[in-house]
CSV table of C-alpha atoms in Angstrom, one decimal:
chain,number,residue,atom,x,y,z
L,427,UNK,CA,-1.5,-29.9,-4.5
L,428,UNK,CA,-4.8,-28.3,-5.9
L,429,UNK,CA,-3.4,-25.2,-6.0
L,430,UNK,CA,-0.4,-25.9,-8.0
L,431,UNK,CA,-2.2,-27.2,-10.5
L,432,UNK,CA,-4.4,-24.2,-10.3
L,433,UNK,CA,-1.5,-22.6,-11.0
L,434,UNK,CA,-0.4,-24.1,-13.8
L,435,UNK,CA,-3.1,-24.0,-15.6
L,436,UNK,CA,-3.4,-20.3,-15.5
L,437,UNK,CA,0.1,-19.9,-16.3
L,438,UNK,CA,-1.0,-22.1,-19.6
L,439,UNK,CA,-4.2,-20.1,-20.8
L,440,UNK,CA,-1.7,-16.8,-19.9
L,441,UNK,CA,0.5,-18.3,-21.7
L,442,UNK,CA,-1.7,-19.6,-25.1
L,443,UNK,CA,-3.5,-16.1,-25.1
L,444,UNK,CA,-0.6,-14.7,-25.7
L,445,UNK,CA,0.4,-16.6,-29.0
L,446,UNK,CA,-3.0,-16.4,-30.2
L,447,UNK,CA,-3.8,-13.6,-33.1
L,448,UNK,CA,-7.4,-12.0,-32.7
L,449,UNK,CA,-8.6,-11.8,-36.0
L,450,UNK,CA,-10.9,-8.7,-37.1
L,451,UNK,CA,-10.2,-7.0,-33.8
L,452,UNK,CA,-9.0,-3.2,-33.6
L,453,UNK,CA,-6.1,-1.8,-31.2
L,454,UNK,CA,-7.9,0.6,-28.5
L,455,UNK,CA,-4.7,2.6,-27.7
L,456,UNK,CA,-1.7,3.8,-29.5
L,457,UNK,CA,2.0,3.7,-28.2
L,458,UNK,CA,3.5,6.9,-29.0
L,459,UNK,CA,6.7,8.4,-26.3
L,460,UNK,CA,6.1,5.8,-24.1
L,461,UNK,CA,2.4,6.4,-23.4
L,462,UNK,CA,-1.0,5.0,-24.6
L,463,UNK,CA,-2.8,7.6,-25.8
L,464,UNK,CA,-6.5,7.1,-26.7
L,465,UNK,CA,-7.6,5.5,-30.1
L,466,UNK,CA,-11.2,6.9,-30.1
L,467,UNK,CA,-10.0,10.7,-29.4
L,468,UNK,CA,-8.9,13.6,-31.6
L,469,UNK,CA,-5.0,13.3,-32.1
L,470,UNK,CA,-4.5,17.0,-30.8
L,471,UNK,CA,-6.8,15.9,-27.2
L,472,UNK,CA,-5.2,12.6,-27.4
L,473,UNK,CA,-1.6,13.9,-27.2
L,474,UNK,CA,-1.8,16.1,-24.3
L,475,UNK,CA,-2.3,12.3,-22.4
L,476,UNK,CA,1.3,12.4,-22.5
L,477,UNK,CA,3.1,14.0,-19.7
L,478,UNK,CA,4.9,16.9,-20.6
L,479,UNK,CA,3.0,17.5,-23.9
L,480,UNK,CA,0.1,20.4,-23.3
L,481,UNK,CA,-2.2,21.4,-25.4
L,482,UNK,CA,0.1,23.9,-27.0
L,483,UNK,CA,2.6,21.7,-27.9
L,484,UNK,CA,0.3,19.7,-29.3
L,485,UNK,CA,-1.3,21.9,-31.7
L,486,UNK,CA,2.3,22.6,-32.6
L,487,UNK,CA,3.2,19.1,-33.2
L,488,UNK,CA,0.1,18.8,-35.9
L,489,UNK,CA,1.2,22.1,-37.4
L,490,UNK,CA,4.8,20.8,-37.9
L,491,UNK,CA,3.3,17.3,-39.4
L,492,UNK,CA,0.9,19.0,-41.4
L,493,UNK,CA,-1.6,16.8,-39.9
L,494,UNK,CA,-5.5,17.7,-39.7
L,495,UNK,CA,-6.9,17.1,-36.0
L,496,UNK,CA,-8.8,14.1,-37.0
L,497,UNK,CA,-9.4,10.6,-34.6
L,498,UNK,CA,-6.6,9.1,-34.1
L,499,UNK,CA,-7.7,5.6,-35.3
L,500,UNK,CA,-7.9,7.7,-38.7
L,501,UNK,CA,-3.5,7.5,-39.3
L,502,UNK,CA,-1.6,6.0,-41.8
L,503,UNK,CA,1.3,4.1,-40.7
L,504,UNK,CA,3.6,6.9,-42.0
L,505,UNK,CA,1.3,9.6,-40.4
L,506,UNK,CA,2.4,7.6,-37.1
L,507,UNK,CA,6.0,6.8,-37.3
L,508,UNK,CA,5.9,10.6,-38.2
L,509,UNK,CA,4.0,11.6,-35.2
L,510,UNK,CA,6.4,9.2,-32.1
L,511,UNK,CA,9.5,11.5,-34.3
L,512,UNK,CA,8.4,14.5,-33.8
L,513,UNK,CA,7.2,13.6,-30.0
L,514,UNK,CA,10.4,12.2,-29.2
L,515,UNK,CA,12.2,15.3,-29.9
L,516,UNK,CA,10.4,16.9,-26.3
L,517,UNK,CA,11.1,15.6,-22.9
L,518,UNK,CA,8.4,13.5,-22.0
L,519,UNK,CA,6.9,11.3,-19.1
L,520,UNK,CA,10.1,9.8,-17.3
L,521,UNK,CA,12.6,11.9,-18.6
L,522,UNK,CA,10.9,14.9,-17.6
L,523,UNK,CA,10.4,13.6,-14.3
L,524,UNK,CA,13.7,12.6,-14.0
L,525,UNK,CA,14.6,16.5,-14.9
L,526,UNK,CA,12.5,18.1,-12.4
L,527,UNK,CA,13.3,16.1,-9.8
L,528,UNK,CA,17.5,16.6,-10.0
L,529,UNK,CA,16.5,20.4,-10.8
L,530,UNK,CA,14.5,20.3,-6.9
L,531,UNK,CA,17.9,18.2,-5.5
L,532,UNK,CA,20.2,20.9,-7.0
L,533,UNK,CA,17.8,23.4,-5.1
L,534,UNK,CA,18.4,21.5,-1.6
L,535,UNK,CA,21.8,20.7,-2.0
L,536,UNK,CA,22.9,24.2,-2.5
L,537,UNK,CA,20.9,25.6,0.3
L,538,UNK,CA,18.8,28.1,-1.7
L,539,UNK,CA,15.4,29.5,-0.1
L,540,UNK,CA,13.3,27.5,-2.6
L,541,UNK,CA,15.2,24.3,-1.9
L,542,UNK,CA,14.9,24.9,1.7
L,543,UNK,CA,11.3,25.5,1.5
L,544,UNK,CA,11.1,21.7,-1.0
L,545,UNK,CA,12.8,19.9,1.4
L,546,UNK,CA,10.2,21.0,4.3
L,547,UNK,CA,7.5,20.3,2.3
L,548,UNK,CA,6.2,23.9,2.4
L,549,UNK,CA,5.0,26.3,-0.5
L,550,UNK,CA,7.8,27.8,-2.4
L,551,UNK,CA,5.9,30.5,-4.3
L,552,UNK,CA,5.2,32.9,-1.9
L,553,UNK,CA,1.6,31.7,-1.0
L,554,UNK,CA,0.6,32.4,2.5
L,555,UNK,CA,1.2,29.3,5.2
L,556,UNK,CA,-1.2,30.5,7.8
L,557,UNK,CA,-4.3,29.5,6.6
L,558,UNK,CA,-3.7,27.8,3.3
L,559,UNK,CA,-1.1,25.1,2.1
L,560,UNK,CA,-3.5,22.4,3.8
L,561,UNK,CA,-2.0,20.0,0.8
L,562,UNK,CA,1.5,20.6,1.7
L,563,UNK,CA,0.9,20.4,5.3
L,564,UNK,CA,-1.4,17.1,4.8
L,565,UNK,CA,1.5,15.3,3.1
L,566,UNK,CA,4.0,16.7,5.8
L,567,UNK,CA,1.8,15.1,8.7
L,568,UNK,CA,1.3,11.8,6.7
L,569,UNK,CA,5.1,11.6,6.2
L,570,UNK,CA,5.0,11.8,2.4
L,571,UNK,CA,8.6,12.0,1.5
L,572,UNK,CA,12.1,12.3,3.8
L,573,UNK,CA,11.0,13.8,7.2
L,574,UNK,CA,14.0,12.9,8.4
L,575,UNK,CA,15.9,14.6,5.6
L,576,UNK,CA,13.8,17.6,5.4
L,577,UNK,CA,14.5,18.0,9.1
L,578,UNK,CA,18.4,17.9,8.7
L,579,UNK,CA,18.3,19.9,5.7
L,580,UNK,CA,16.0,23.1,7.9
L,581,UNK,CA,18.3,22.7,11.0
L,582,UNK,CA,21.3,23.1,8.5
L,583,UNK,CA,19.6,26.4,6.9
L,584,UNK,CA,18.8,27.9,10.5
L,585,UNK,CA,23.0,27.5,11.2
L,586,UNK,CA,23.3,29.1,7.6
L,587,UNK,CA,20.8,31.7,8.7
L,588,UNK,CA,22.1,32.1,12.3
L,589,UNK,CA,25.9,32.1,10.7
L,590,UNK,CA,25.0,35.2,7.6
L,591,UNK,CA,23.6,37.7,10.5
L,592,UNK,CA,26.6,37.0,12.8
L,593,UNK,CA,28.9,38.5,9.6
């Protein structure tokens, strides 16, 4: 019984904080391609908090704006609607995940060396195995991904494999 009306009273004082309005109280973060970046950093640091932006890019996206590298609690409204425009033109955060990961899937599902090596969870690069890779091997023995898959997937290659020297 106590606890329900434990309970309820949190959800009230959640609930009344929210329609309050803080008065003479600044915003720490800003919300630009679906990201906080900082409010106390330089806008060209404070950009590369965004995944997929680098700190080329963003030196590109303040030439392009026209905007000096100053702290980003320093811009205009217009300075800001200008800035999540220009952003938004990149592939950021989700959608870049999104990208990279059905770009590895292609890789496996047509059978390719560097899908093969993804799916086994081994370096596809051409670093050495033997005595490196400990990350790779790490998640691998933790189970990190689709064992199960990435098994299936390498006995499918070594059929591939065994079928192309048979020709």
């Amino acid at each position: 019984m106590l606890r329900a009306h434990v309970g309820l009273l949190a959800d009230i004082g959640h609930r009344l904080l929210q329609n309050v309005a803080f008065h003479c109280q600044r915003v720490q973060c800003l919300r630009v391609g679906n990201t906080m970046i900082p409010d106390h950093k330089r806008i060209e640091i404070a950009l590369q908090h965004i995944h997929g932006i680098g700190r080329r890019r963003a030196h590109q996206i303040l030439c392009q704006l026209g905007v000096g590298n100053r702290p980003t609690r320093d811009l205009t409204a217009t300075e800001i609607n200008l800035l999540k425009d220009e952003v938004s033109k990149y592939l950021t955060a989700g959608d870049l995940k999104r990208v990279v990961e059905s770009d590895i899937k292609k890789l496996a599902d047509i059978q390719c060396y560097r899908g093969y090596r993804h799916a086994c969870m081994l370096p596809c690069r051409g670093q050495r195995t033997k005595t490196n890779a400990r990350t790779m091997k790490e998640h691998r023995r933790r189970g990190i991904g689709n064992w199960e898959r990435s098994q299936a997937l390498a006995q499918n290659m070594e059929k591939y494999q065994e079928r192309e020297q048979g020709r």
